[in-house]
mmCIF file of C-alpha atoms and ligand atoms in Angstrom:
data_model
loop_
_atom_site.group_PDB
_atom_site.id
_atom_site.type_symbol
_atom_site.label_atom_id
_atom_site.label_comp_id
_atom_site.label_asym_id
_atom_site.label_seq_id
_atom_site.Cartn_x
_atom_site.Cartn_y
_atom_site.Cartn_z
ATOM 1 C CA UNK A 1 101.698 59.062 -198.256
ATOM 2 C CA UNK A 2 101.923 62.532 -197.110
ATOM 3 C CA UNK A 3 104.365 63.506 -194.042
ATOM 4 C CA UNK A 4 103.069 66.655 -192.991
ATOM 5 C CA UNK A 5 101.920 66.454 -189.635
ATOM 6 C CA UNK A 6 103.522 67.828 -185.986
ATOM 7 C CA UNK A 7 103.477 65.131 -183.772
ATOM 8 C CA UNK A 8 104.687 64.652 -179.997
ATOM 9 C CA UNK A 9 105.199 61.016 -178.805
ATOM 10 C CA UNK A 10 105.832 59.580 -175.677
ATOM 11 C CA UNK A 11 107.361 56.365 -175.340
ATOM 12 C CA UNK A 12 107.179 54.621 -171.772
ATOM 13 C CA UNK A 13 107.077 50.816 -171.775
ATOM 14 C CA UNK A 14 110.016 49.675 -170.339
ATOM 15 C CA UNK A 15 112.906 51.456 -168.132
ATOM 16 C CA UNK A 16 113.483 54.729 -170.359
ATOM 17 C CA UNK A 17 111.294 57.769 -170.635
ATOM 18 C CA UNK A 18 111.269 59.063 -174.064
ATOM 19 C CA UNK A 19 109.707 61.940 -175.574
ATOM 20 C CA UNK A 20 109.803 62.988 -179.326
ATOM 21 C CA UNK A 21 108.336 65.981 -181.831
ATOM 22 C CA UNK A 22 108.742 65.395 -185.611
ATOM 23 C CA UNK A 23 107.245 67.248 -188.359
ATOM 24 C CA UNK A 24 106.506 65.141 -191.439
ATOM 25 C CA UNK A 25 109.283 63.147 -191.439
ATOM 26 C CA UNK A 26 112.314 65.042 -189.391
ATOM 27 C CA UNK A 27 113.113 64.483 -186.127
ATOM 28 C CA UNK A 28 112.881 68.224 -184.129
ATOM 29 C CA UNK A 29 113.969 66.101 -180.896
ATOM 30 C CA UNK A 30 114.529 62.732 -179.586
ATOM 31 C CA UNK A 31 114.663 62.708 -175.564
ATOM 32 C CA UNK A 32 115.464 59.915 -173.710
ATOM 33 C CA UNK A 33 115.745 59.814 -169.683
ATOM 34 C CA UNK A 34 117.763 56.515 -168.726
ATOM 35 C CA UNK A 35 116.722 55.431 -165.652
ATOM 36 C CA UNK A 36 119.817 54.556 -163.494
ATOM 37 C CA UNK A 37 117.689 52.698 -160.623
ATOM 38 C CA UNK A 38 118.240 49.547 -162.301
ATOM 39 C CA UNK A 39 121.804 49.015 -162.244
ATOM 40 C CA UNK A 40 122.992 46.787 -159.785
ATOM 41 C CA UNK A 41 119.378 44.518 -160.253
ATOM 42 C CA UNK A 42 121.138 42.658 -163.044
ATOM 43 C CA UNK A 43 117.524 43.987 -165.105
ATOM 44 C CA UNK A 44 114.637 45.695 -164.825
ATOM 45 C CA UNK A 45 112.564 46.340 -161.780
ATOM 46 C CA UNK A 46 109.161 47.294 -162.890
ATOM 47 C CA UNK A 47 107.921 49.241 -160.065
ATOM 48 C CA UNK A 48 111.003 50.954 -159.573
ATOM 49 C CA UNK A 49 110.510 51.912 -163.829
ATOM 50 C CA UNK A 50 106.828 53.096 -163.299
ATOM 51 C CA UNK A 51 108.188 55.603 -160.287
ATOM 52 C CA UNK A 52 110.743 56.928 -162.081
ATOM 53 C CA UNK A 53 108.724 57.388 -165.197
ATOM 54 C CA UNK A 54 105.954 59.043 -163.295
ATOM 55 C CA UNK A 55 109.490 61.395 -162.058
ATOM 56 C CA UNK A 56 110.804 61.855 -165.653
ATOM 57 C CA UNK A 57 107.466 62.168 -168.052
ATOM 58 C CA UNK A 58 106.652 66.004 -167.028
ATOM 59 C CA UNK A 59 110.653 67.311 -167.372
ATOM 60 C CA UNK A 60 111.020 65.142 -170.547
ATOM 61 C CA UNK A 61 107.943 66.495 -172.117
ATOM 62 C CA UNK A 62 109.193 70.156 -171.481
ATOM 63 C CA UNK A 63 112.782 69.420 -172.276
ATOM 64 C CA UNK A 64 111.444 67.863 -175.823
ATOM 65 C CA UNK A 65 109.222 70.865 -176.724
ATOM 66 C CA UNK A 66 111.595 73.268 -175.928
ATOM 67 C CA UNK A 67 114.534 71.593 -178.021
ATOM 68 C CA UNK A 68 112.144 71.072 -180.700
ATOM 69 C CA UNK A 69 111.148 74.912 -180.533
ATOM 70 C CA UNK A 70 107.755 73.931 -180.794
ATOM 71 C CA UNK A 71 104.489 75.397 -178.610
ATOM 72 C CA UNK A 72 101.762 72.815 -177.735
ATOM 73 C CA UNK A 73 99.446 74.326 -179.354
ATOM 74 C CA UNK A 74 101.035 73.926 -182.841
ATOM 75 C CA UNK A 75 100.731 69.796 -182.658
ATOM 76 C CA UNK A 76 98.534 68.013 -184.181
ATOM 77 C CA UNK A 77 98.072 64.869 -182.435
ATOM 78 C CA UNK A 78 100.256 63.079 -178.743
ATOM 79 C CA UNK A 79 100.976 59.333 -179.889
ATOM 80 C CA UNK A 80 102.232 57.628 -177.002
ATOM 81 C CA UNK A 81 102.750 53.463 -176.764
ATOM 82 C CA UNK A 82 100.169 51.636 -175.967
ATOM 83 C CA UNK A 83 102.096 47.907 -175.915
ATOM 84 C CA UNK A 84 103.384 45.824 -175.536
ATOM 85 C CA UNK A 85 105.806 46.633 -172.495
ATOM 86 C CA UNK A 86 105.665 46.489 -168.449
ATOM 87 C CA UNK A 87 102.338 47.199 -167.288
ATOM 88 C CA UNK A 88 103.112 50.020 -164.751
ATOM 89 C CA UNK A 89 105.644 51.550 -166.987
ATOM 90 C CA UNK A 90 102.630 51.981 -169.960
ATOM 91 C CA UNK A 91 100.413 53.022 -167.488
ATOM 92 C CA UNK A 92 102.330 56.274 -167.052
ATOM 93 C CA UNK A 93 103.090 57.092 -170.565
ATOM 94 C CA UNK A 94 99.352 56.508 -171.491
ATOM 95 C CA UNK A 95 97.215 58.099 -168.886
ATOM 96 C CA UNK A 96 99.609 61.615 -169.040
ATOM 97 C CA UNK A 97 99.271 61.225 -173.041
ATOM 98 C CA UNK A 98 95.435 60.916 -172.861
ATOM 99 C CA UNK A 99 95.221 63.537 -170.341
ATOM 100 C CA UNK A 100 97.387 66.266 -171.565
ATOM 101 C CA UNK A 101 95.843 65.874 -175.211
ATOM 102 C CA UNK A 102 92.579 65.899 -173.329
ATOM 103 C CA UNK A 103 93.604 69.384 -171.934
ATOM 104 C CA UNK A 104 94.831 70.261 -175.108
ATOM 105 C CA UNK A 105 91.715 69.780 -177.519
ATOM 106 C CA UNK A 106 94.124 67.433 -179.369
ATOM 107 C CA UNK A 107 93.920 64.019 -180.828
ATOM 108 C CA UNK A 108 95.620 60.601 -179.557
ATOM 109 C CA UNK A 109 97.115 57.871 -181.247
ATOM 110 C CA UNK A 110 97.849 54.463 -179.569
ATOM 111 C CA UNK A 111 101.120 52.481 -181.179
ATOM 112 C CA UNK A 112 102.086 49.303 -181.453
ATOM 113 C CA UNK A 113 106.166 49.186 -179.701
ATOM 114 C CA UNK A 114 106.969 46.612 -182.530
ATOM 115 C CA UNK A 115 105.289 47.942 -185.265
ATOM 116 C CA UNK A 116 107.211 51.623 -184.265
ATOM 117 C CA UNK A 117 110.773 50.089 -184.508
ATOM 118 C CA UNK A 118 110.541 48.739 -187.771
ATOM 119 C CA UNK A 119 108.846 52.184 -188.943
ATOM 120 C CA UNK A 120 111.662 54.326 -187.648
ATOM 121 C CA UNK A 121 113.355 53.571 -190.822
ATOM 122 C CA UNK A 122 110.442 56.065 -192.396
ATOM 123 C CA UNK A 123 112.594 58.683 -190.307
ATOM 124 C CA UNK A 124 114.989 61.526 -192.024
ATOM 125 C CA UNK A 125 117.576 61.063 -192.876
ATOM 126 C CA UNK A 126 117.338 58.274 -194.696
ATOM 127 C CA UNK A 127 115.257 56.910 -197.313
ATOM 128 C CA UNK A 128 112.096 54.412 -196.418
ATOM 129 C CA UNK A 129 112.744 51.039 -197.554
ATOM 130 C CA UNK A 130 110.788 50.234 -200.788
ATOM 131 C CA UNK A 131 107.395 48.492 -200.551
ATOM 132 C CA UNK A 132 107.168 45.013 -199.856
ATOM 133 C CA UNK A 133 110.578 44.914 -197.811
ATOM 134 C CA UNK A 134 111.243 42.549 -194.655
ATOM 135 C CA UNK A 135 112.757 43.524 -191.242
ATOM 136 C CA UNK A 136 114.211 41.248 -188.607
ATOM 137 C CA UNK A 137 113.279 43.063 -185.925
ATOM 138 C CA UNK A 138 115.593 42.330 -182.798
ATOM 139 C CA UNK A 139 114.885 43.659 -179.552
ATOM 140 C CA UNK A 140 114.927 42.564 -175.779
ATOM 141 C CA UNK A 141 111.310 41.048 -175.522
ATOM 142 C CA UNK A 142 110.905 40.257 -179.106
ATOM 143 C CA UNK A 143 112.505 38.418 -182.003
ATOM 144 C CA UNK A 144 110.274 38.296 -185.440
ATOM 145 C CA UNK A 145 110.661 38.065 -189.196
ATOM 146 C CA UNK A 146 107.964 40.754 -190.799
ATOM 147 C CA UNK A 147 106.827 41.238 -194.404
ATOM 148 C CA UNK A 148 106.288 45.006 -194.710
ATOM 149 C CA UNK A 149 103.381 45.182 -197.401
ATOM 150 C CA UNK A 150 102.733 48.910 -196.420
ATOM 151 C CA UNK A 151 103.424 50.734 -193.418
ATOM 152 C CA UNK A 152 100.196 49.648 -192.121
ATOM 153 C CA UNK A 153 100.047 46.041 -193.276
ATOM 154 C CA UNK A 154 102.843 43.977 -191.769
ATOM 155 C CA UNK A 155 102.866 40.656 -191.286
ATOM 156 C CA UNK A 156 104.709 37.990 -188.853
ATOM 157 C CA UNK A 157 106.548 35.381 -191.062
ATOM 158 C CA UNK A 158 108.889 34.086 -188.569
ATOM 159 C CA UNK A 159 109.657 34.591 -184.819
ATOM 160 C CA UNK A 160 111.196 33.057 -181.790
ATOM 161 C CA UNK A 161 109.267 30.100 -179.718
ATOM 162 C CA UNK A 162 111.092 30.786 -176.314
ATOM 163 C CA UNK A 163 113.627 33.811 -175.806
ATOM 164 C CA UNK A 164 114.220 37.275 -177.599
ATOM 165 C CA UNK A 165 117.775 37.569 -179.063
ATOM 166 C CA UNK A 166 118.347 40.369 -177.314
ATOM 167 C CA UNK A 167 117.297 38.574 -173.781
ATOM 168 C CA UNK A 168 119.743 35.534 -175.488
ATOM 169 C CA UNK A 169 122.644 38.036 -175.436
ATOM 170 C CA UNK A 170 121.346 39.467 -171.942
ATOM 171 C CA UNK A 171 121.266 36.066 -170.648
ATOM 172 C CA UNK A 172 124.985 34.965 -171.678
ATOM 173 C CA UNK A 173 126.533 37.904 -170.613
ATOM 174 C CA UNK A 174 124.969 37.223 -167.349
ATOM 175 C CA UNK A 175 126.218 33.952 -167.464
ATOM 176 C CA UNK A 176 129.795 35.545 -168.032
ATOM 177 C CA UNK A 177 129.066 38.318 -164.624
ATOM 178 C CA UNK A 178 128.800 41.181 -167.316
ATOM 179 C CA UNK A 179 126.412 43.551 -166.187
ATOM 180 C CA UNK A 180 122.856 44.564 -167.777
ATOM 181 C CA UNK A 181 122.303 45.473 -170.117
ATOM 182 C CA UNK A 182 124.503 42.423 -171.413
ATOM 183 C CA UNK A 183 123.975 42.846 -175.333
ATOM 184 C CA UNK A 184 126.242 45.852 -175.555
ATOM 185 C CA UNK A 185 128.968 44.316 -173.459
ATOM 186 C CA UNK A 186 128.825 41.151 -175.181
ATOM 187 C CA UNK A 187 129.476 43.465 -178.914
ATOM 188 C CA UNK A 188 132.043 45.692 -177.168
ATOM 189 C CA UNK A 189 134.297 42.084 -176.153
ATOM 190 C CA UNK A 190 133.552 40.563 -178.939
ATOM 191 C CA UNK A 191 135.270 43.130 -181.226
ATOM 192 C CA UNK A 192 138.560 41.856 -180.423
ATOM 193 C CA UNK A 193 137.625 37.779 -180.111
ATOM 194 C CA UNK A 194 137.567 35.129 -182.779
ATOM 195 C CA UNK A 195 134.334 33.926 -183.361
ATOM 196 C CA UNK A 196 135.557 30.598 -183.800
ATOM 197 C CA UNK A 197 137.405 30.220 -180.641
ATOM 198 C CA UNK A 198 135.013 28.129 -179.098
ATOM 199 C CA UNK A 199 131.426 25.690 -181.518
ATOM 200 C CA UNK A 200 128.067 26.277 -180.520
ATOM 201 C CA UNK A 201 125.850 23.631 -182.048
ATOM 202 C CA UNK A 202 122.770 25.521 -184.031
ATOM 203 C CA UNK A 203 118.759 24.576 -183.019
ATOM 204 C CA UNK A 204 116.991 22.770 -185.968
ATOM 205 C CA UNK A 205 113.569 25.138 -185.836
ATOM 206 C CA UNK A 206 111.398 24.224 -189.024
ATOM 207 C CA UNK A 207 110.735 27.152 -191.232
ATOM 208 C CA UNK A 208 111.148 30.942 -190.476
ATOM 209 C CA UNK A 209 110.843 30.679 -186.235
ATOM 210 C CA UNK A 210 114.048 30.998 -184.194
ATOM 211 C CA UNK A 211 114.847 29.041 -180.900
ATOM 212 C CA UNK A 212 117.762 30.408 -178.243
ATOM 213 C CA UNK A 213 117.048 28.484 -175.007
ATOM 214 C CA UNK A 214 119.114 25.470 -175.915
ATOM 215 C CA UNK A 215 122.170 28.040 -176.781
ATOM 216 C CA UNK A 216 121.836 29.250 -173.444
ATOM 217 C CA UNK A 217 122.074 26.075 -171.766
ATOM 218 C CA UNK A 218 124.803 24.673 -173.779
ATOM 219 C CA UNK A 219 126.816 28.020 -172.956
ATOM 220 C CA UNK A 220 125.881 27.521 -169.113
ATOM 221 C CA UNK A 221 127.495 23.871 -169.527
ATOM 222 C CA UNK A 222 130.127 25.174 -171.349
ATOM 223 C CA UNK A 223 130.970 27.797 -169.102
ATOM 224 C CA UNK A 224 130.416 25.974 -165.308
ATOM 225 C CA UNK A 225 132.643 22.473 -167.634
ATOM 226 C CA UNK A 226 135.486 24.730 -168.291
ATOM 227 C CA UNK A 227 135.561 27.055 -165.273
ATOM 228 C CA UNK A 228 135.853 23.480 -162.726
ATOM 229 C CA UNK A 229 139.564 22.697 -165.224
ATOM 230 C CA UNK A 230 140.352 26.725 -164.523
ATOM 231 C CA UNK A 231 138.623 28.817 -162.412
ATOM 232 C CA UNK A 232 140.224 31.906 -164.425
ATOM 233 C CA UNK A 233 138.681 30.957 -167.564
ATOM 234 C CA UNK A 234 135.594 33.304 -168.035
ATOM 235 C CA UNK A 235 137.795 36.425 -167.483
ATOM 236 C CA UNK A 236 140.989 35.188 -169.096
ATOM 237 C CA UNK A 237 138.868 34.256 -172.527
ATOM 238 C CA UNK A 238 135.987 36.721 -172.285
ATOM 239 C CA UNK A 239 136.478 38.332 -175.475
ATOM 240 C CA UNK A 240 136.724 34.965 -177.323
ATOM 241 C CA UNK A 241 133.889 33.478 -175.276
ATOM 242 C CA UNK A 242 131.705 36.664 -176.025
ATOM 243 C CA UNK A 243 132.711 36.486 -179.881
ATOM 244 C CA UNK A 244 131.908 32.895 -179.940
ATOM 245 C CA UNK A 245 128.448 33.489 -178.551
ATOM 246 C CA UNK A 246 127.379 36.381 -180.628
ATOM 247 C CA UNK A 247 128.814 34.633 -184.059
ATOM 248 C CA UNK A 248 125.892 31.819 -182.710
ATOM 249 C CA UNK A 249 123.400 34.082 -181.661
ATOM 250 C CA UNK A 250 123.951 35.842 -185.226
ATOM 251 C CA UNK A 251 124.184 32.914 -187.057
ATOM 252 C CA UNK A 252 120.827 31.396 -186.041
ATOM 253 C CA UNK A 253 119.259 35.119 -187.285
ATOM 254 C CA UNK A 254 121.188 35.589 -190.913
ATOM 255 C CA UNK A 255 120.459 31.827 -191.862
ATOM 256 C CA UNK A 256 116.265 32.764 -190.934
ATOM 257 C CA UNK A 257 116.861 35.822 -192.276
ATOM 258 C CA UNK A 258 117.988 34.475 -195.802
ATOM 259 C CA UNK A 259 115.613 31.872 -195.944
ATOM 260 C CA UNK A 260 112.949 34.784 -195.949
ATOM 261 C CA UNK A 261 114.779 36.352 -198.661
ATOM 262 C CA UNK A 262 114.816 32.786 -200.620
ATOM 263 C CA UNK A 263 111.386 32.634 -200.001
ATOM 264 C CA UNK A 264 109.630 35.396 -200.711
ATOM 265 C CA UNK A 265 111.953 36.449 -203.682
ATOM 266 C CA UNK A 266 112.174 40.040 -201.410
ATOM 267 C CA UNK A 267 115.567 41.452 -201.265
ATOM 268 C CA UNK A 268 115.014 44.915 -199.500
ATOM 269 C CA UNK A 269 116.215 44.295 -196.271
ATOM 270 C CA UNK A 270 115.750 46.031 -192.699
ATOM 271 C CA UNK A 271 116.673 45.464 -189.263
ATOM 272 C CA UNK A 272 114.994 47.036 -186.162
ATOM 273 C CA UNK A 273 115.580 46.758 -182.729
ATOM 274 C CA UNK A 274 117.546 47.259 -179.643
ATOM 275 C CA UNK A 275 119.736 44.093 -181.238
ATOM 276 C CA UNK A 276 120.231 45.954 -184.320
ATOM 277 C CA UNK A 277 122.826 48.126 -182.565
ATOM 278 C CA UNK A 278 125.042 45.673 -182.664
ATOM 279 C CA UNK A 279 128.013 45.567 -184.882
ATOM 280 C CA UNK A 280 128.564 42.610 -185.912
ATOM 281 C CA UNK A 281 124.943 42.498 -186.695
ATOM 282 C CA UNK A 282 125.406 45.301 -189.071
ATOM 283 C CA UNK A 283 128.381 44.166 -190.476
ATOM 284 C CA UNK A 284 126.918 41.279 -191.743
ATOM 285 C CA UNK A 285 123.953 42.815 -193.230
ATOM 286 C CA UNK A 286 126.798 45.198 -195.180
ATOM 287 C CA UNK A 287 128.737 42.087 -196.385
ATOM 288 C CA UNK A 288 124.853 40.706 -197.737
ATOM 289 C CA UNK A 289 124.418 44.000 -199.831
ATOM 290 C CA UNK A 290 127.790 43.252 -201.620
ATOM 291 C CA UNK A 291 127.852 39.918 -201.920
ATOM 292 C CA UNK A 292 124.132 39.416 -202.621
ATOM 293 C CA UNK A 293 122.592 42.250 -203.516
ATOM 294 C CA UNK A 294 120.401 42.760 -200.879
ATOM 295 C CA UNK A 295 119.200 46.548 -200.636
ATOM 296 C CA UNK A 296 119.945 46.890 -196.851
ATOM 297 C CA UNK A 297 118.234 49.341 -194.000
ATOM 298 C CA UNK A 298 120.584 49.759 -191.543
ATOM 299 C CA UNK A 299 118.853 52.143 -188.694
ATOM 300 C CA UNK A 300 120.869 54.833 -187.340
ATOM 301 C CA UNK A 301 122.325 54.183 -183.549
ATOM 302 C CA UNK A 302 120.138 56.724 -182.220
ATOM 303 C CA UNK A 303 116.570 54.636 -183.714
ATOM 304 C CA UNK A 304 117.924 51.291 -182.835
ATOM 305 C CA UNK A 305 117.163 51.206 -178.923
ATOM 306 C CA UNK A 306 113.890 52.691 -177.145
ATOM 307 C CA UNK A 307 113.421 55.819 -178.031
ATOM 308 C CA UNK A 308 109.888 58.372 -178.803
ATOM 309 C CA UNK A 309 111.235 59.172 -182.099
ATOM 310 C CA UNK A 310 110.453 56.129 -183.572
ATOM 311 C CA UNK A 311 106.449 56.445 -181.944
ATOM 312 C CA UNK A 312 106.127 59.959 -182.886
ATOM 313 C CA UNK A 313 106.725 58.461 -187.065
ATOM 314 C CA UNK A 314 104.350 55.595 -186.949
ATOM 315 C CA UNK A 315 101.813 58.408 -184.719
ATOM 316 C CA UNK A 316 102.515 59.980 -188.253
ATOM 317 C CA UNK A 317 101.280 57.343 -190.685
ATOM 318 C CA UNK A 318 98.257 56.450 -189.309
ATOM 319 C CA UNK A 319 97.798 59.938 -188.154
ATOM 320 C CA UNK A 320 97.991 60.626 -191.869
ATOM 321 C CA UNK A 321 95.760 57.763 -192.726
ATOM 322 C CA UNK A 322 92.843 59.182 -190.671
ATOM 323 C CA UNK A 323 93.196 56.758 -187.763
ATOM 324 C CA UNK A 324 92.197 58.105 -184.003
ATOM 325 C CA UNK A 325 92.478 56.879 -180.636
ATOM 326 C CA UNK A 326 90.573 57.247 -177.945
ATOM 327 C CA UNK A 327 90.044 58.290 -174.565
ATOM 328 C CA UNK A 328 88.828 54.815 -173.873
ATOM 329 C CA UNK A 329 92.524 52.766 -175.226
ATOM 330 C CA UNK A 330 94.217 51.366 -171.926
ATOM 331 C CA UNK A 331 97.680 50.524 -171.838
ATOM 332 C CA UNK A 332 97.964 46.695 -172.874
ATOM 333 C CA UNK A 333 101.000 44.175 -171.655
ATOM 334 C CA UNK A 334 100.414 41.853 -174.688
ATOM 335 C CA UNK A 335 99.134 44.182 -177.467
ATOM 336 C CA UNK A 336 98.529 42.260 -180.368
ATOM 337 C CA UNK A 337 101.021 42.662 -183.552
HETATM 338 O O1 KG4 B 401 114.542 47.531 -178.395
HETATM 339 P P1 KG4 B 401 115.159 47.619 -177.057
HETATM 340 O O2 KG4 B 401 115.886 48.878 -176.690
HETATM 341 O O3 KG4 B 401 114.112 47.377 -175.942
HETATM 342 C C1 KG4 B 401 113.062 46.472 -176.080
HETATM 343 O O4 KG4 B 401 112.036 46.834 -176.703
HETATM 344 O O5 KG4 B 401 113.265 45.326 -175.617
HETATM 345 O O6 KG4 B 401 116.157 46.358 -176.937
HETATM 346 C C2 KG4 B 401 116.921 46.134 -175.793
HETATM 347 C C3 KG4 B 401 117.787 44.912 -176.050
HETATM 348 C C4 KG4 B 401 118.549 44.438 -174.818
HETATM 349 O O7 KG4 B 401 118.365 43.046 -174.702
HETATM 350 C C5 KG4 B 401 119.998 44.789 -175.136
HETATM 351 O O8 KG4 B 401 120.942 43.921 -174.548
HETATM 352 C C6 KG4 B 401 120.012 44.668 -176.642
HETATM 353 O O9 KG4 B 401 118.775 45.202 -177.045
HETATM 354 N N1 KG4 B 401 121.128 45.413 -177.230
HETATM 355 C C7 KG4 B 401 122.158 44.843 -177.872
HETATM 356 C C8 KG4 B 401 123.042 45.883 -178.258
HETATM 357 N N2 KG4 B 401 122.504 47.071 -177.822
HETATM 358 C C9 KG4 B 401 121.327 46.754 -177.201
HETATM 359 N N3 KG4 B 401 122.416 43.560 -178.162
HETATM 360 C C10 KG4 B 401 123.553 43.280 -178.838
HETATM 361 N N4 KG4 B 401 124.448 44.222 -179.212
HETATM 362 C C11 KG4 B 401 124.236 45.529 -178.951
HETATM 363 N N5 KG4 B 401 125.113 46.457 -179.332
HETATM 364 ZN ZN1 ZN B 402 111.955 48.244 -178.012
#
């Protein structure tokens, strides 16, 4: 595969605004506008997310460019995400992608959100993972095991049959009155907690899928059992109680996670995602490099969340392949893996 194309992505499908310009495979610049209109919703409010988009695309677009050093002209293709994601929030990022590469003469490229974070480990600096390699891919809507046969030829071999294990930690911490995001509050107590303060018994899920509901409701129990004894227990234990649920939430993905090693005989690892920020996450993928010799891809912070960068690579690839969009592609909710 070659990498020598320009390519500006924009990445809109949930509550940030992200714009990115790589040539071949360097990042020039990675923008992200966080949207603050959220906080105090406990989530996301999608209309408030398509308004603020619709605020931020424009000023991120120029702000990416200009870091990047780059004049429109010189690109050779917009990628932008097509899905999955909030419907409104797509909406935006698609119809100014279409129309400014309209204006421009220049091609589009539709991407798959899913298929983007696993790809971001084709970014500098490091190294793509070697062909066939798996990634759990971790994020807030999704939870899957993929076989990477080429960068575009992936398959699903596992995945979650109710929540995401990032919603799992955003639904705990909730439980606990962190705020939202929860998953990064959740890793931040749970540094100095012992994960074995407090069992979590482990869903029996046949093969390579993943269940979290029942965690959640045995956590709720636990929680609303202990609190009637002491009312003080939540905030005098939080850092146990948050190391004790992410050593479950953890558990149930390393023990899929080597059963895809086991069988598929593949041991060059990956993780992708929002999820795959956190620590003890990536800890644990460092202790299965040692002690098993697992060839581990451990994205940097900056690819692990939403973010354009991470578009703007797999807008590369099949850019490079000879793929096209367009102008007829429409932003879609439930886009297909
Ligand atoms: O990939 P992402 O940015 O957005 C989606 O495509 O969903 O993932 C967001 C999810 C949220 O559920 C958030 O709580 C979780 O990733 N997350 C974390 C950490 N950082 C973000 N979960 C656990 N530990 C973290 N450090
Ligand atoms: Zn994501």
């Amino acid at each position: 595969m070659r990498y020598n194309s320009c390519i500006l992505a924009i990445e809109s499908s949930c509550d940030d605004t992200s714009v990115a310009v790589i040539q071949g495979r360097k990042v020039l610049s990675n923008v992200v506008a966080n949207q603050a209109v959220h906080v105090g919703y406990g989530g996301v409010v999608p209309e408030l997310a398509s308004r603020a988009h619709t605020q931020n695309i424009v000023p991120t677009v120029e702000a990416a460019l200009k870091a990047a050093g780059v004049a429109p002209e010189a690109l050779d293709a917009i990628a932008y995400t097509q899905g999955p994601g909030l419907m409104g929030s797509l909406h935006v990022g698609v119809a100014f992608a279409k129309a400014w590469a309209y204006a421009l003469g220049k091609p589009t490229i539709p991407v798959h959100h899913m298929h983007a974070h696993i790809l971001a480990h084709f970014l500098e600096p490091g190294d793509p993972p070697q062909l066939p390699f798996l990634c759990l891919t971790v994020s807030g809507g999704h939870t899957q095991l993929v076989r990477v046969n080429d960068p575009m030829a992936m398959e699903v071999i596992g995945s979650t049959r109710d929540d995401a294990a990032g919603e799992a930690f955003d639904k705990m911490a909730k439980l606990m009155g962190l705020p939202y995001p929860g998953g990064p509050e959740i890793d931040r107590l749970a540094s100095d907690g012992d994960p074995n303060a407090f069992a979590f018994t482990r869903p029996k899920v046949e093969g390579l899928d993943m269940s979290f509901s029942g965690l959640k409701t045995q956590i709720l129990h636990f929680l609303q059992r202990e609190l009637q004894s002491n009312p003080g227990f939540v905030d005098e234990r939080k850092h146990d109680i948050a190391a004790s649920v992410q050593h479950a939430i953890l558990d149930i993905l390393l023990s899929k996670l080597e059963a895809a090693v086991e069988s598929t005989g593949i041991r060059e690892v990956a993780i992708a995602g929002g999820v795959s920020a956190n620590r003890g996450l990536r800890k644990a993928l460092e202790t299965r490099r040692e002690q098993l010799g697992w060839n581990v891809h451990i994205p940097p912070m900056a690819y692990c969340t939403d973010n354009a960068a991470m578009i703007a690579i797999t807008g590369a690839i099949q850019y490079e392949s000879g793929f096209r969009g367009t102008i007829a592609d429409s932003p879609n909710p439930r886009l297909p893996f």
